[in-house]
Amino acid sequence: MAERPIGDRRRIPEATVARLPLYYRALLETGEMGITTVSSERLAELAGVNAAKVRKDLSYLGSYGTRGVGYDAEYLLHQIARELGLSQDWPVVIVGAGNLGQALANYRGFGARGFRVVAVLDADPEKLGVEVAGLAVEAFTDLARIIESRKVTIGIIATPGHAAQEVADALVAAGVGSILNFAPTLITVPPEVSMRKVDLATELQILSFYQLRRALLDQPRAAR
Amino acid sequence: MAERPIGDRRRIPEATVARLPLYYRALLETGEMGITTVSSERLAELAGVNAAKVRKDLSYLGSYGTRGVGYDAEYLLHQIARELGLSQDWPVVIVGAGNLGQALANYRGFGARGFRVVAVLDADPEKLGVEVAGLAVEAFTDLARIIESRKVTIGIIATPGHAAQEVADALVAAGVGSILNFAPTLITVPPEVSMRKVDLATELQILSFYQLRRALLDQPRAAR
DNA sequence: CAGACTTTGTGAGTGCGTGCACAAGGTGGA
DNA sequence: TCCACCTTGTGCACGCACTCACAAAGTCTG
């Protein structure tokens, strides 16, 4: 049951990485309920996936289960946190103090697990100094200074689409390694920077696609 | 170049459906620039994907390109919109009038393409009547009535995690066919209902995973 | 009108992710 | 100590999606 060093075991598939947070959350819940041991079956149910997948996913982290028993919830939680880097502190900067930026800054659950919003920036002088989630909005022109001095590693883009690429470039130039983009635009970053996007319009359009199909099944008139 | 009826051609892969909104957006941009014809190469660049993928994706919709020339931007735009159901009007209800719910309600780009927020609901009596994006916040208890009378097809959950499943159940019971969940919890819905989730904590944790790996590459100390 | 050129549409090969099914391994009771 | 039982960890087969590479099909030029 020895801990394995991070990184030097076989590569963890992307799909697995994307599920680890689900297990993490599920384990937090079981912890609150005082459960000390979980089976892959139970964990699968809580995370909404297949039990075999849970086992395979967890096996990438190491052999942390006990056959015939299950996984020690607390220990497994610790291992996943370690793997995800949640035992560390990740300073986050939010660029864009509009509705979305403010909502994100106020979002609980950021600070909770290692992610700490250390600055909210905006290019609009009107917004400067406005208090958002206990922080005064700062100038976008101070980006580089802020990122360096506060050791920011993650940047969140919550600007209108037309500003997103410029912001991304500035974040990358300032040394940020990860970007979460909420702007409805394609942004490109160098390969050594991680980028993920959250796109409301896209999500709705996907839903609309399937909704349309169902509607057509109910009353199969000629489309349009 | 005949239009094909929606639905009765070979099944469109999920991955393709998820990319159609990207092409749609790219085509809107080219349209604004006055470009009338686009090649798969160009479209690929704008959407940030591979050109062969673009062609294969579009081929699921029909043969709407011209060899040696490319795709007629406007016509293709129309076809994608039709396929995604964007020529229709999709009334949307947002449940949860907190920071996130308000930000979502104010988000431009919803109304833009067929998605219209027709109600913002909240269970907290304090929030009743507060104006959000031009709408007065209504009571969660009125959900069923509102959904039926306003023909709502899509529900957005922007509540705290502990309320999410209850809200989802209510939405489903009221006849909503698609749900977009922003709450950081697993919710389960019947198979005939489409559900997608947007999870900030998960996204950050995924970024943190890769950030950690990069940090360890730079200074390979023992982990932790 | 013919031939060079451009770009689509798709067949085929490959790799990743999923899920089944089972052997391996550990527990607890008799 | 042995046996029945339980749950993990994984080998294997399958399917989906991605990419390459090229034939098909249209345009343009001389």
Coordinates of C-alpha atoms (C1' of nucleotides) in Angstrom, one line a residue:
Chain A
M1 CA 0.0 0.0 0.0
A2 CA 3.0 2.3 -0.5
E3 CA 2.3 5.7 -2.0
R4 CA 3.7 6.0 -5.5
P5 CA 5.4 9.2 -6.6
I6 CA 3.3 11.4 -8.8
G7 CA 4.0 11.3 -12.5
D8 CA 6.3 8.3 -12.9
R9 CA 3.8 5.6 -13.3
R10 CA 2.1 4.8 -16.5
R11 CA 0.4 7.7 -18.1
I12 CA -3.1 8.5 -16.9
P13 CA -5.6 8.7 -19.8
E14 CA -7.3 12.0 -20.3
A15 CA -10.7 10.5 -19.8
T16 CA -9.6 9.2 -16.4
V17 CA -8.3 12.5 -15.3
A18 CA -11.6 14.1 -16.2
R19 CA -13.3 11.6 -13.9
L20 CA -11.0 11.9 -10.9
P21 CA -12.8 15.1 -9.7
L22 CA -16.1 13.2 -9.7
Y23 CA -14.6 10.5 -7.4
Y24 CA -13.1 13.1 -5.3
R25 CA -16.4 14.8 -4.8
A26 CA -18.1 11.5 -4.1
L27 CA -15.6 10.6 -1.5
L28 CA -16.0 14.0 0.2
E29 CA -19.7 13.1 0.5
T30 CA -19.1 9.7 1.9
G31 CA -16.7 11.2 4.3
E32 CA -19.3 13.6 5.7
M33 CA -21.6 10.6 6.1
G34 CA -19.0 8.9 8.2
I35 CA -18.5 6.0 5.8
T36 CA -14.9 4.7 6.0
T37 CA -14.9 2.1 3.3
V38 CA -16.3 2.2 -0.2
S39 CA -16.6 -0.4 -2.9
S40 CA -16.1 0.4 -6.5
E41 CA -19.8 -0.3 -6.9
R42 CA -20.8 2.3 -4.4
L43 CA -18.4 4.8 -5.7
A44 CA -19.6 4.2 -9.3
E45 CA -23.2 4.9 -8.2
L46 CA -22.2 8.2 -6.5
A47 CA -20.2 9.4 -9.4
G48 CA -22.6 8.2 -12.0
V49 CA -20.3 5.9 -13.9
N50 CA -19.7 2.2 -14.4
A51 CA -18.0 0.2 -11.6
A52 CA -15.5 -1.4 -13.9
K53 CA -14.5 2.0 -15.0
V54 CA -14.0 3.2 -11.5
R55 CA -11.7 0.3 -10.7
K56 CA -9.7 0.8 -13.9
D57 CA -9.4 4.5 -13.3
L58 CA -8.3 4.0 -9.7
S59 CA -5.8 1.3 -10.8
Y60 CA -3.9 4.0 -12.7
L61 CA -3.2 5.7 -9.4
G62 CA -1.9 2.5 -7.8
S63 CA -3.3 -0.5 -5.9
Y64 CA -5.1 1.4 -3.2
G65 CA -8.0 -1.0 -2.7
T66 CA -8.3 -4.2 -0.7
R67 CA -9.8 -7.2 -2.4
G68 CA -12.9 -8.4 -0.7
V69 CA -13.3 -5.1 1.1
G70 CA -13.1 -2.0 -1.0
Y71 CA -11.2 1.2 -0.7
D72 CA -10.4 3.1 2.4
A73 CA -12.3 6.3 1.8
E74 CA -10.0 8.7 3.5
Y75 CA -6.9 7.2 2.1
L76 CA -8.3 7.1 -1.4
L77 CA -9.4 10.7 -1.0
H78 CA -5.9 11.7 0.0
Q79 CA -4.4 9.9 -3.0
I80 CA -6.7 11.5 -5.5
A81 CA -6.2 14.9 -4.0
R82 CA -2.5 14.4 -4.3
E83 CA -2.7 13.3 -7.9
L84 CA -4.9 16.2 -8.8
G85 CA -2.6 18.6 -7.0
L86 CA -5.3 19.6 -4.6
S87 CA -2.9 19.5 -1.6
Q88 CA -1.3 22.6 -3.2
D89 CA -2.4 26.1 -3.3
W90 CA -3.3 27.4 -6.8
P91 CA -3.6 31.2 -7.0
V92 CA -6.2 32.1 -9.7
V93 CA -6.7 35.4 -11.5
I94 CA -10.0 36.2 -13.2
V95 CA -9.9 38.6 -16.1
G96 CA -13.2 40.3 -16.8
A97 CA -15.3 41.8 -14.0
G98 CA -18.6 41.7 -15.8
N99 CA -21.6 39.6 -14.7
L100 CA -19.8 36.3 -15.3
G101 CA -16.5 37.4 -13.8
Q102 CA -18.2 38.5 -10.7
A103 CA -20.3 35.4 -10.4
L104 CA -17.2 33.3 -10.8
A105 CA -15.3 35.3 -8.2
N106 CA -18.1 34.8 -5.7
Y107 CA -18.4 31.1 -6.5
R108 CA -17.8 29.0 -3.4
G109 CA -16.0 25.9 -4.0
F110 CA -13.1 27.7 -5.6
G111 CA -11.4 28.6 -2.4
A112 CA -12.6 25.4 -0.8
R113 CA -10.1 23.1 -2.5
G114 CA -6.9 24.9 -3.1
F115 CA -8.1 27.4 -5.7
R116 CA -7.9 30.9 -4.4
V117 CA -8.9 33.9 -6.5
V118 CA -6.2 36.4 -5.8
A119 CA -7.2 39.1 -8.3
V120 CA -10.0 40.2 -10.5
L121 CA -8.9 42.4 -13.5
D122 CA -10.8 44.5 -16.0
A123 CA -9.7 46.8 -18.8
D124 CA -12.6 49.2 -18.2
P125 CA -11.4 52.1 -16.0
E126 CA -15.0 52.5 -14.7
K127 CA -14.7 49.1 -13.0
L128 CA -11.4 49.8 -11.2
G129 CA -11.6 49.6 -7.5
V130 CA -15.1 48.1 -7.4
E131 CA -15.2 45.4 -4.8
V132 CA -15.9 41.9 -6.1
A133 CA -15.8 39.0 -3.7
G134 CA -13.7 41.0 -1.2
L135 CA -11.2 42.1 -3.8
A136 CA -10.9 45.4 -5.5
V137 CA -10.9 45.2 -9.3
E138 CA -7.5 45.9 -10.7
A139 CA -6.3 47.2 -14.1
F140 CA -5.7 44.8 -16.9
T141 CA -2.5 46.6 -17.6
D142 CA -1.1 45.3 -14.3
L143 CA -1.6 41.7 -15.3
A144 CA 2.0 40.8 -15.7
R145 CA 3.0 42.4 -12.4
I146 CA 0.1 40.7 -10.5
I147 CA 0.7 37.3 -11.9
E148 CA 4.4 37.3 -11.1
S149 CA 4.2 38.8 -7.6
R150 CA 1.2 36.6 -6.6
K151 CA 2.6 33.4 -8.3
V152 CA -0.6 33.0 -10.3
T153 CA -0.7 29.7 -12.2
I154 CA -4.2 29.7 -13.5
G155 CA -6.0 32.3 -15.5
I156 CA -9.8 32.5 -16.0
I157 CA -11.0 34.5 -19.0
A158 CA -14.5 36.0 -18.5
T159 CA -14.3 38.8 -21.1
P160 CA -16.4 39.3 -24.2
G161 CA -15.2 37.2 -27.1
H162 CA -13.4 39.9 -29.0
A163 CA -11.0 40.4 -26.1
A164 CA -10.3 36.8 -25.3
Q165 CA -7.3 36.1 -27.5
E166 CA -5.5 39.2 -26.4
V167 CA -6.1 38.3 -22.8
A168 CA -4.9 34.8 -23.4
D169 CA -1.7 36.1 -25.0
A170 CA -1.1 38.3 -22.1
L171 CA -1.7 35.5 -19.6
V172 CA 0.7 33.2 -21.4
A173 CA 3.3 35.9 -21.8
A174 CA 3.1 36.5 -18.0
G175 CA 3.8 32.9 -17.4
V176 CA 0.4 31.4 -16.6
G177 CA 0.4 27.7 -17.3
S178 CA -3.4 27.0 -17.4
I179 CA -6.3 28.8 -18.8
L180 CA -10.0 28.4 -18.4
N181 CA -11.8 30.2 -21.1
F182 CA -15.5 31.3 -20.7
A183 CA -15.5 33.6 -23.7
P184 CA -17.4 32.3 -26.7
T185 CA -14.4 32.4 -29.1
L186 CA -11.6 30.1 -30.1
I187 CA -8.4 31.0 -28.5
T188 CA -5.1 29.5 -29.3
V189 CA -2.2 29.0 -26.9
P190 CA 1.2 27.4 -27.1
P191 CA 1.1 23.6 -26.6
E192 CA 2.9 23.8 -23.2
V193 CA -0.1 25.7 -21.8
S194 CA -3.2 23.8 -20.8
M195 CA -6.5 25.3 -22.0
R196 CA -10.0 24.3 -21.3
K197 CA -13.1 26.1 -22.4
V198 CA -16.7 26.4 -21.0
D199 CA -19.1 27.5 -23.7
L200 CA -22.7 28.2 -22.8
A201 CA -23.9 28.8 -26.3
T202 CA -22.3 25.5 -27.5
E203 CA -23.9 23.6 -24.7
L204 CA -27.3 25.0 -25.4
Q205 CA -26.9 24.3 -29.1
I206 CA -26.0 20.7 -28.4
L207 CA -29.1 20.3 -26.2
S208 CA -31.2 21.9 -28.9
F209 CA -29.9 19.4 -31.5
Y210 CA -31.2 16.4 -29.4
Q211 CA -34.3 18.2 -28.4
L212 CA -35.2 18.8 -32.0
R213 CA -34.7 15.1 -32.8
R214 CA -37.1 14.1 -30.1
A215 CA -39.6 16.7 -31.2
L216 CA -39.5 15.3 -34.7
L217 CA -40.0 11.8 -33.4
D218 CA -43.2 12.8 -31.7
Q219 CA -44.7 14.6 -34.7
P220 CA -42.8 13.6 -37.8
R221 CA -43.8 16.5 -40.1
A222 CA -41.3 17.6 -42.8
A223 CA -38.6 19.5 -41.0
R224 CA -39.1 23.2 -41.2
Chain B
M1 CA -27.7 20.2 -53.5
A2 CA -31.1 19.3 -52.2
E3 CA -31.8 19.8 -48.5
R4 CA -32.2 16.6 -46.7
P5 CA -34.9 16.2 -44.1
I6 CA -33.6 16.4 -40.6
G7 CA -33.1 13.1 -38.8
D8 CA -33.5 10.4 -41.4
R9 CA -30.0 10.3 -42.7
R10 CA -27.3 8.2 -41.0
R11 CA -26.9 9.0 -37.4
I12 CA -24.7 11.9 -36.6
P13 CA -21.9 11.0 -34.1
E14 CA -22.0 12.8 -30.8
A15 CA -18.5 14.2 -31.3
T16 CA -19.7 15.8 -34.6
V17 CA -22.7 17.3 -32.9
A18 CA -20.5 18.9 -30.4
R19 CA -18.4 20.5 -33.1
L20 CA -21.3 21.8 -35.2
P21 CA -21.7 24.9 -33.0
L22 CA -18.0 25.7 -33.6
Y23 CA -18.6 25.7 -37.3
Y24 CA -21.7 27.7 -36.9
R25 CA -19.8 30.4 -35.0
A26 CA -17.0 30.4 -37.5
L27 CA -19.4 30.8 -40.4
L28 CA -21.1 33.7 -38.6
E29 CA -17.7 35.4 -38.4
T30 CA -16.9 34.8 -42.1
G31 CA -20.3 36.1 -42.9
E32 CA -19.5 39.4 -41.1
M33 CA -16.3 39.6 -43.1
G34 CA -18.2 39.4 -46.3
I35 CA -16.7 36.0 -47.3
T36 CA -19.1 34.0 -49.4
T37 CA -17.2 30.8 -49.9
V38 CA -15.1 28.8 -47.4
S39 CA -12.9 25.8 -47.8
S40 CA -12.7 23.0 -45.2
E41 CA -9.2 24.2 -44.7
R42 CA -10.2 27.7 -43.8
L43 CA -13.1 26.5 -41.7
A44 CA -10.9 24.1 -39.8
E45 CA -8.5 26.9 -39.0
L46 CA -11.4 29.1 -37.7
A47 CA -12.8 26.3 -35.6
G48 CA -9.5 25.0 -34.3
V49 CA -9.8 21.5 -35.7
N50 CA -8.4 19.4 -38.5
A51 CA -9.6 19.9 -42.1
A52 CA -10.4 16.3 -42.7
K53 CA -12.6 16.3 -39.6
V54 CA -14.5 19.3 -40.9
R55 CA -15.2 17.6 -44.2
K56 CA -16.3 14.4 -42.5
D57 CA -18.5 16.2 -40.0
L58 CA -20.2 18.2 -42.8
S59 CA -20.6 15.2 -44.9
Y60 CA -23.0 13.8 -42.2
L61 CA -25.3 16.7 -43.0
G62 CA -25.3 16.1 -46.7
S63 CA -23.2 17.0 -49.7
Y64 CA -23.3 20.7 -49.4
G65 CA -19.8 21.5 -50.7
T66 CA -18.6 22.0 -54.3
R67 CA -15.4 20.2 -55.2
G68 CA -12.7 22.5 -56.3
V69 CA -14.4 25.4 -54.7
G70 CA -15.5 24.9 -51.1
Y71 CA -18.7 25.5 -49.2
D72 CA -21.1 28.4 -49.8
A73 CA -20.9 30.1 -46.4
E74 CA -24.4 31.3 -46.1
Y75 CA -26.0 28.1 -47.4
L76 CA -23.9 26.0 -45.0
L77 CA -24.7 28.3 -42.2
H78 CA -28.4 27.7 -42.9
Q79 CA -28.0 24.0 -43.0
I80 CA -26.1 23.8 -39.7
A81 CA -28.6 26.1 -38.1
R82 CA -31.4 23.9 -39.3
E83 CA -29.7 20.7 -38.1
L84 CA -29.1 22.2 -34.6
G85 CA -32.6 23.5 -34.5
L86 CA -31.5 27.1 -34.3
S87 CA -34.2 28.2 -36.7
Q88 CA -36.6 27.5 -33.9
D89 CA -37.4 29.3 -30.7
W90 CA -36.3 27.6 -27.5
P91 CA -37.8 29.1 -24.4
V92 CA -35.4 28.6 -21.4
V93 CA -36.0 28.8 -17.7
I94 CA -33.2 29.5 -15.2
V95 CA -33.6 28.0 -11.7
G96 CA -31.6 29.8 -9.1
A97 CA -31.2 33.6 -9.0
G98 CA -27.9 33.8 -7.2
N99 CA -24.7 35.2 -8.7
L100 CA -24.5 32.5 -11.3
G101 CA -28.2 32.5 -12.3
Q102 CA -28.1 36.3 -12.7
A103 CA -24.9 36.2 -14.8
L104 CA -26.4 33.5 -17.0
A105 CA -29.7 35.5 -17.4
N106 CA -27.7 38.5 -18.5
Y107 CA -25.5 36.6 -20.8
R108 CA -25.8 37.9 -24.3
G109 CA -25.7 35.2 -27.0
F110 CA -28.5 33.4 -25.4
G111 CA -31.2 35.4 -26.9
A112 CA -29.1 35.8 -30.0
R113 CA -29.7 32.4 -31.5
G114 CA -33.1 31.2 -30.6
F115 CA -32.6 30.7 -26.9
R116 CA -34.8 33.0 -24.9
V117 CA -34.8 33.2 -21.1
V118 CA -38.5 33.4 -20.3
A119 CA -38.3 33.0 -16.5
V120 CA -35.8 33.1 -13.6
L121 CA -37.0 31.2 -10.5
D122 CA -35.8 31.0 -7.0
A123 CA -37.0 29.2 -3.9
D124 CA -35.9 32.1 -1.6
P125 CA -38.9 34.4 -0.9
E126 CA -36.4 37.3 -0.4
K127 CA -35.5 37.1 -4.1
L128 CA -39.1 37.2 -5.4
G129 CA -39.8 40.1 -7.7
V130 CA -36.2 41.2 -7.9
E131 CA -35.5 42.2 -11.4
V132 CA -32.9 40.1 -13.3
A133 CA -32.2 40.8 -17.0
G134 CA -35.6 42.5 -17.3
L135 CA -37.5 39.6 -15.7
A136 CA -39.0 39.5 -12.2
V137 CA -37.8 36.5 -10.2
E138 CA -40.6 34.1 -9.8
A139 CA -41.3 31.4 -7.2
F140 CA -39.9 28.0 -7.6
T141 CA -43.3 26.6 -6.6
D142 CA -44.7 28.0 -9.8
L143 CA -42.3 26.0 -11.9
A144 CA -44.8 23.6 -13.4
R145 CA -47.3 26.3 -14.4
I146 CA -44.6 28.5 -15.9
I147 CA -43.0 25.7 -17.9
E148 CA -46.4 24.6 -19.3
S149 CA -47.8 28.0 -20.1
R150 CA -44.6 29.3 -21.7
K151 CA -43.7 26.1 -23.5
V152 CA -40.3 25.8 -21.9
T153 CA -38.2 23.0 -23.3
I154 CA -34.8 23.7 -21.7
G155 CA -34.1 24.2 -18.0
I156 CA -30.9 25.6 -16.5
I157 CA -30.0 24.7 -13.0
A158 CA -28.0 27.3 -11.2
T159 CA -28.7 26.4 -7.6
P160 CA -26.4 25.2 -4.9
G161 CA -25.6 21.5 -5.2
H162 CA -27.9 20.2 -2.5
A163 CA -31.0 21.6 -4.3
A164 CA -30.0 20.4 -7.8
Q165 CA -31.6 17.0 -7.9
E166 CA -34.9 18.3 -6.5
V167 CA -34.9 21.0 -9.2
A168 CA -34.1 18.5 -11.9
D169 CA -36.9 16.2 -10.8
A170 CA -39.3 19.1 -10.9
L171 CA -38.1 20.2 -14.3
V172 CA -38.5 16.7 -15.7
A173 CA -41.9 16.3 -14.1
A174 CA -43.0 19.5 -15.7
G175 CA -42.1 18.2 -19.1
V176 CA -38.7 19.8 -19.8
G177 CA -36.7 17.8 -22.3
S178 CA -33.2 19.2 -21.8
I179 CA -31.3 20.2 -18.7
L180 CA -28.1 22.2 -18.4
N181 CA -26.7 21.7 -14.9
F182 CA -24.3 24.2 -13.3
A183 CA -24.6 22.8 -9.8
P184 CA -21.6 20.9 -8.6
T185 CA -23.5 17.6 -8.0
L186 CA -24.4 14.5 -9.9
I187 CA -28.0 14.7 -11.0
T188 CA -29.8 11.8 -12.6
V189 CA -32.6 12.1 -15.1
P190 CA -34.6 9.6 -17.2
P191 CA -32.9 8.5 -20.4
E192 CA -35.3 10.4 -22.6
V193 CA -34.2 13.7 -21.1
S194 CA -30.9 15.2 -22.3
M195 CA -28.6 16.4 -19.6
R196 CA -25.3 18.3 -19.9
K197 CA -23.3 19.7 -17.1
V198 CA -20.9 22.5 -16.7
D199 CA -18.7 22.1 -13.6
L200 CA -16.2 24.8 -12.7
A201 CA -14.6 22.9 -9.9
T202 CA -14.0 19.9 -12.1
E203 CA -12.5 22.0 -14.9
L204 CA -10.1 23.6 -12.4
Q205 CA -9.1 20.3 -11.0
I206 CA -8.3 19.0 -14.4
L207 CA -6.2 22.0 -15.1
S208 CA -4.5 21.6 -11.8
F209 CA -3.6 18.0 -12.6
Y210 CA -1.7 18.9 -15.7
Q211 CA -0.2 22.0 -14.1
L212 CA 1.2 19.8 -11.4
R213 CA 2.8 17.5 -13.9
R214 CA 4.5 20.4 -15.6
A215 CA 5.7 21.7 -12.3
L216 CA 7.2 18.4 -11.4
L217 CA 9.0 18.2 -14.7
D218 CA 10.7 21.5 -14.0
Q219 CA 11.9 20.6 -10.5
P220 CA 11.6 16.8 -10.0
R221 CA 11.6 16.7 -6.3
A222 CA 9.7 14.0 -4.5
A223 CA 6.0 14.7 -4.8
R224 CA 4.5 16.5 -1.9
Chain C
dC1 C1' -12.5 21.8 -75.6
dA2 C1' -8.7 19.8 -73.2
dG3 C1' -5.8 19.6 -69.5
dA4 C1' -4.0 21.4 -65.1
dC5 C1' -5.5 22.5 -60.7
dT6 C1' -8.3 22.7 -56.6
dT7 C1' -11.1 20.9 -53.1
dT8 C1' -14.6 17.7 -51.6
dG9 C1' -16.2 13.2 -49.9
dT10 C1' -14.9 8.9 -48.1
dG11 C1' -12.5 4.1 -47.6
dA12 C1' -9.2 2.2 -44.7
dG13 C1' -6.0 1.9 -40.9
dT14 C1' -5.1 3.2 -36.1
dG15 C1' -5.6 4.3 -31.3
dC16 C1' -8.2 5.3 -27.3
dG17 C1' -11.8 4.3 -24.2
dT18 C1' -15.4 1.2 -22.5
dG19 C1' -17.3 -2.8 -20.4
dC20 C1' -17.4 -7.7 -19.7
dA21 C1' -15.8 -11.4 -17.3
dC22 C1' -12.7 -13.7 -14.5
dA23 C1' -8.5 -14.8 -11.9
dA24 C1' -6.1 -13.1 -8.0
dG25 C1' -6.1 -12.0 -3.5
dG26 C1' -7.9 -10.8 0.9
dT27 C1' -11.6 -11.5 4.9
dG28 C1' -14.3 -13.8 8.2
dG29 C1' -16.5 -17.7 10.2
dA30 C1' -16.5 -22.5 11.5
Chain D
dT1 C1' -6.6 -24.1 9.5
dC2 C1' -9.7 -24.4 5.8
dC3 C1' -13.4 -22.9 3.1
dA4 C1' -16.9 -19.9 1.4
dC5 C1' -17.5 -15.4 0.1
dC6 C1' -16.5 -10.9 -1.5
dT7 C1' -14.2 -7.3 -4.2
dT8 C1' -10.3 -5.7 -6.6
dG9 C1' -7.3 -5.4 -10.7
dT10 C1' -6.8 -6.5 -15.5
dG11 C1' -6.8 -9.1 -20.1
dC12 C1' -9.6 -8.9 -24.0
dA13 C1' -12.8 -7.7 -27.5
dC14 C1' -15.4 -4.2 -29.3
dG15 C1' -16.8 0.3 -31.0
dC16 C1' -16.3 5.0 -31.8
dA17 C1' -13.6 8.7 -33.4
dC18 C1' -9.6 10.6 -35.7
dT19 C1' -6.4 11.1 -39.5
dC20 C1' -4.4 10.0 -43.8
dA21 C1' -4.6 9.6 -48.4
dC22 C1' -6.8 9.5 -52.7
dA23 C1' -10.4 9.1 -56.2
dA24 C1' -14.2 11.8 -57.8
dA25 C1' -15.8 16.0 -59.4
dG26 C1' -16.0 20.4 -60.3
dT27 C1' -13.5 25.1 -62.0
dC28 C1' -10.5 27.9 -64.6
dT29 C1' -7.2 29.0 -68.3
dG30 C1' -5.4 29.0 -72.7

